Amino acid sequence: MVKVIYVESNGTEHALDLSPGLSVMRGAVENNVRGILGECGGACQCATCHVYVDPAWFDKVSDISAIEEALLEDVCDGQPNSRLSCQIRLSEALDGLVVRLPARQV
């Protein structure tokens, strides 16, 4: 299992043990974490799963694709550590990953 800590914009934390291979978005949706919508189901088409990856973890997640980068240009309150959580696949190397949720999605 891979522990992911989701931090809502109000500071509420959700520490979840998730299966490797699952996306950060799917882990949130399946466990009713508020703030990640995932309207496209993880197809990298909508940006409603925007998160801020904790700076300590940013270089450990996969690289940003051109499609994801284009979608991130349109998110509300984008930051240098913004990512689409549907594009982050969990592995043992990400055990302890911390992501923060924006106050609102696109």
PDB file of C-alpha atoms in Angstrom:
ATOM      1  CA  MET A   1       0.000   0.000   0.000  1.00  0.00           C
ATOM      2  CA  VAL A   2       1.019   3.582  -0.643  1.00  0.00           C
ATOM      3  CA  LYS A   3       0.068   6.300   1.856  1.00  0.00           C
ATOM      4  CA  VAL A   4      -1.194   9.543   0.324  1.00  0.00           C
ATOM      5  CA  ILE A   5      -2.090  12.548   2.424  1.00  0.00           C
ATOM      6  CA  TYR A   6      -4.717  14.813   0.867  1.00  0.00           C
ATOM      7  CA  VAL A   7      -4.975  18.239   2.491  1.00  0.00           C
ATOM      8  CA  GLU A   8      -8.175  20.164   1.805  1.00  0.00           C
ATOM      9  CA  SER A   9      -7.979  23.931   1.362  1.00  0.00           C
ATOM     10  CA  ASN A  10      -9.405  24.319   4.894  1.00  0.00           C
ATOM     11  CA  GLY A  11      -6.577  22.192   6.356  1.00  0.00           C
ATOM     12  CA  THR A  12      -8.536  18.957   6.845  1.00  0.00           C
ATOM     13  CA  GLU A  13      -6.262  15.988   6.150  1.00  0.00           C
ATOM     14  CA  HIS A  14      -7.166  12.593   4.723  1.00  0.00           C
ATOM     15  CA  ALA A  15      -4.418   9.974   5.057  1.00  0.00           C
ATOM     16  CA  LEU A  16      -5.266   7.042   2.801  1.00  0.00           C
ATOM     17  CA  ASP A  17      -3.525   3.747   2.120  1.00  0.00           C
ATOM     18  CA  LEU A  18      -3.945   3.094  -1.600  1.00  0.00           C
ATOM     19  CA  SER A  19      -2.912   0.406  -4.036  1.00  0.00           C
ATOM     20  CA  PRO A  20       0.136   0.932  -6.240  1.00  0.00           C
ATOM     21  CA  GLY A  21      -0.884   1.718  -9.816  1.00  0.00           C
ATOM     22  CA  LEU A  22      -3.942   3.706  -8.762  1.00  0.00           C
ATOM     23  CA  SER A  23      -3.980   7.393  -9.688  1.00  0.00           C
ATOM     24  CA  VAL A  24      -4.036  10.040  -6.977  1.00  0.00           C
ATOM     25  CA  MET A  25      -7.356  11.232  -8.461  1.00  0.00           C
ATOM     26  CA  ARG A  26      -8.963   7.785  -8.363  1.00  0.00           C
ATOM     27  CA  GLY A  27      -7.843   7.313  -4.754  1.00  0.00           C
ATOM     28  CA  ALA A  28      -9.571  10.563  -3.780  1.00  0.00           C
ATOM     29  CA  VAL A  29     -12.770   9.889  -5.716  1.00  0.00           C
ATOM     30  CA  GLU A  30     -13.133   6.330  -4.417  1.00  0.00           C
ATOM     31  CA  ASN A  31     -12.664   7.541  -0.833  1.00  0.00           C
ATOM     32  CA  ASN A  32     -14.944  10.592  -1.018  1.00  0.00           C
ATOM     33  CA  VAL A  33     -12.212  13.192  -0.570  1.00  0.00           C
ATOM     34  CA  ARG A  34     -13.890  16.527  -1.193  1.00  0.00           C
ATOM     35  CA  GLY A  35     -12.245  18.853  -3.682  1.00  0.00           C
ATOM     36  CA  ILE A  36     -11.225  16.455  -6.435  1.00  0.00           C
ATOM     37  CA  LEU A  37     -13.965  15.980  -8.994  1.00  0.00           C
ATOM     38  CA  GLY A  38     -12.325  13.960 -11.766  1.00  0.00           C
ATOM     39  CA  GLU A  39     -15.159  14.674 -14.205  1.00  0.00           C
ATOM     40  CA  CYS A  40     -13.403  13.068 -17.179  1.00  0.00           C
ATOM     41  CA  GLY A  41     -12.661   9.897 -15.216  1.00  0.00           C
ATOM     42  CA  GLY A  42      -8.902  10.286 -15.483  1.00  0.00           C
ATOM     43  CA  ALA A  43      -8.561  10.821 -19.240  1.00  0.00           C
ATOM     44  CA  CYS A  44      -6.564  14.075 -18.836  1.00  0.00           C
ATOM     45  CA  GLN A  45      -9.281  16.129 -20.501  1.00  0.00           C
ATOM     46  CA  CYS A  46     -10.862  18.384 -17.884  1.00  0.00           C
ATOM     47  CA  ALA A  47      -8.470  19.548 -15.123  1.00  0.00           C
ATOM     48  CA  THR A  48     -11.074  19.027 -12.356  1.00  0.00           C
ATOM     49  CA  CYS A  49      -8.551  16.977 -10.418  1.00  0.00           C
ATOM     50  CA  HIS A  50      -6.024  19.784  -9.995  1.00  0.00           C
ATOM     51  CA  VAL A  51      -3.794  19.495  -6.914  1.00  0.00           C
ATOM     52  CA  TYR A  52      -0.673  21.118  -5.537  1.00  0.00           C
ATOM     53  CA  VAL A  53       2.062  18.555  -4.993  1.00  0.00           C
ATOM     54  CA  ASP A  54       4.011  19.249  -1.817  1.00  0.00           C
ATOM     55  CA  PRO A  55       7.408  20.694  -2.818  1.00  0.00           C
ATOM     56  CA  ALA A  56       9.246  17.827  -1.098  1.00  0.00           C
ATOM     57  CA  TRP A  57       7.502  15.412  -3.488  1.00  0.00           C
ATOM     58  CA  PHE A  58       7.315  17.408  -6.708  1.00  0.00           C
ATOM     59  CA  ASP A  59      10.502  15.999  -8.274  1.00  0.00           C
ATOM     60  CA  LYS A  60       9.469  12.442  -7.352  1.00  0.00           C
ATOM     61  CA  VAL A  61       6.221  12.348  -9.345  1.00  0.00           C
ATOM     62  CA  SER A  62       6.188  11.610 -13.072  1.00  0.00           C
ATOM     63  CA  ASP A  63       6.983  14.299 -15.623  1.00  0.00           C
ATOM     64  CA  ILE A  64       4.249  16.558 -16.952  1.00  0.00           C
ATOM     65  CA  SER A  65       3.035  15.709 -20.455  1.00  0.00           C
ATOM     66  CA  ALA A  66       2.312  18.416 -23.027  1.00  0.00           C
ATOM     67  CA  ILE A  67      -1.432  17.745 -22.728  1.00  0.00           C
ATOM     68  CA  GLU A  68      -1.378  18.061 -18.940  1.00  0.00           C
ATOM     69  CA  GLU A  69       0.705  21.223 -19.165  1.00  0.00           C
ATOM     70  CA  ALA A  70      -1.833  22.788 -21.558  1.00  0.00           C
ATOM     71  CA  LEU A  71      -4.727  21.924 -19.227  1.00  0.00           C
ATOM     72  CA  LEU A  72      -2.887  23.349 -16.233  1.00  0.00           C
ATOM     73  CA  GLU A  73      -2.700  26.734 -17.984  1.00  0.00           C
ATOM     74  CA  ASP A  74      -6.456  27.100 -17.431  1.00  0.00           C
ATOM     75  CA  VAL A  75      -6.842  25.964 -13.813  1.00  0.00           C
ATOM     76  CA  CYS A  76      -7.941  28.331 -11.072  1.00  0.00           C
ATOM     77  CA  ASP A  77      -5.048  29.492  -8.909  1.00  0.00           C
ATOM     78  CA  GLY A  78      -2.359  27.527 -10.744  1.00  0.00           C
ATOM     79  CA  GLN A  79       1.053  27.328  -9.067  1.00  0.00           C
ATOM     80  CA  PRO A  80       4.476  25.996 -10.122  1.00  0.00           C
ATOM     81  CA  ASN A  81       3.707  22.777  -8.206  1.00  0.00           C
ATOM     82  CA  SER A  82       0.261  22.279  -9.808  1.00  0.00           C
ATOM     83  CA  ARG A  83      -0.481  18.864 -11.288  1.00  0.00           C
ATOM     84  CA  LEU A  84      -3.500  16.909 -12.455  1.00  0.00           C
ATOM     85  CA  SER A  85      -3.943  14.124  -9.941  1.00  0.00           C
ATOM     86  CA  CYS A  86      -5.210  11.741 -12.639  1.00  0.00           C
ATOM     87  CA  GLN A  87      -1.717  11.811 -14.126  1.00  0.00           C
ATOM     88  CA  ILE A  88       0.100  10.782 -10.950  1.00  0.00           C
ATOM     89  CA  ARG A  89       0.272   6.999 -10.646  1.00  0.00           C
ATOM     90  CA  LEU A  90       1.098   5.637  -7.234  1.00  0.00           C
ATOM     91  CA  SER A  91       4.170   3.532  -6.603  1.00  0.00           C
ATOM     92  CA  GLU A  92       6.096   2.533  -3.499  1.00  0.00           C
ATOM     93  CA  ALA A  93       8.453   5.456  -4.251  1.00  0.00           C
ATOM     94  CA  LEU A  94       5.543   7.829  -3.531  1.00  0.00           C
ATOM     95  CA  ASP A  95       4.702   6.375  -0.111  1.00  0.00           C
ATOM     96  CA  GLY A  96       3.902   9.408   2.057  1.00  0.00           C
ATOM     97  CA  LEU A  97       3.009  11.723  -0.856  1.00  0.00           C
ATOM     98  CA  VAL A  98       1.304  14.949   0.219  1.00  0.00           C
ATOM     99  CA  VAL A  99      -1.048  16.808  -2.115  1.00  0.00           C
ATOM    100  CA  ARG A 100      -2.981  19.948  -1.307  1.00  0.00           C
ATOM    101  CA  LEU A 101      -6.365  20.654  -2.832  1.00  0.00           C
ATOM    102  CA  PRO A 102      -7.242  24.045  -4.280  1.00  0.00           C
ATOM    103  CA  ALA A 103     -10.126  26.033  -2.852  1.00  0.00           C
ATOM    104  CA  ARG A 104     -11.963  25.502  -6.156  1.00  0.00           C
ATOM    105  CA  GLN A 105     -11.538  23.553  -9.356  1.00  0.00           C
ATOM    106  CA  VAL A 106     -11.836  24.835 -12.951  1.00  0.00           C
TER     107      VAL A 106
END
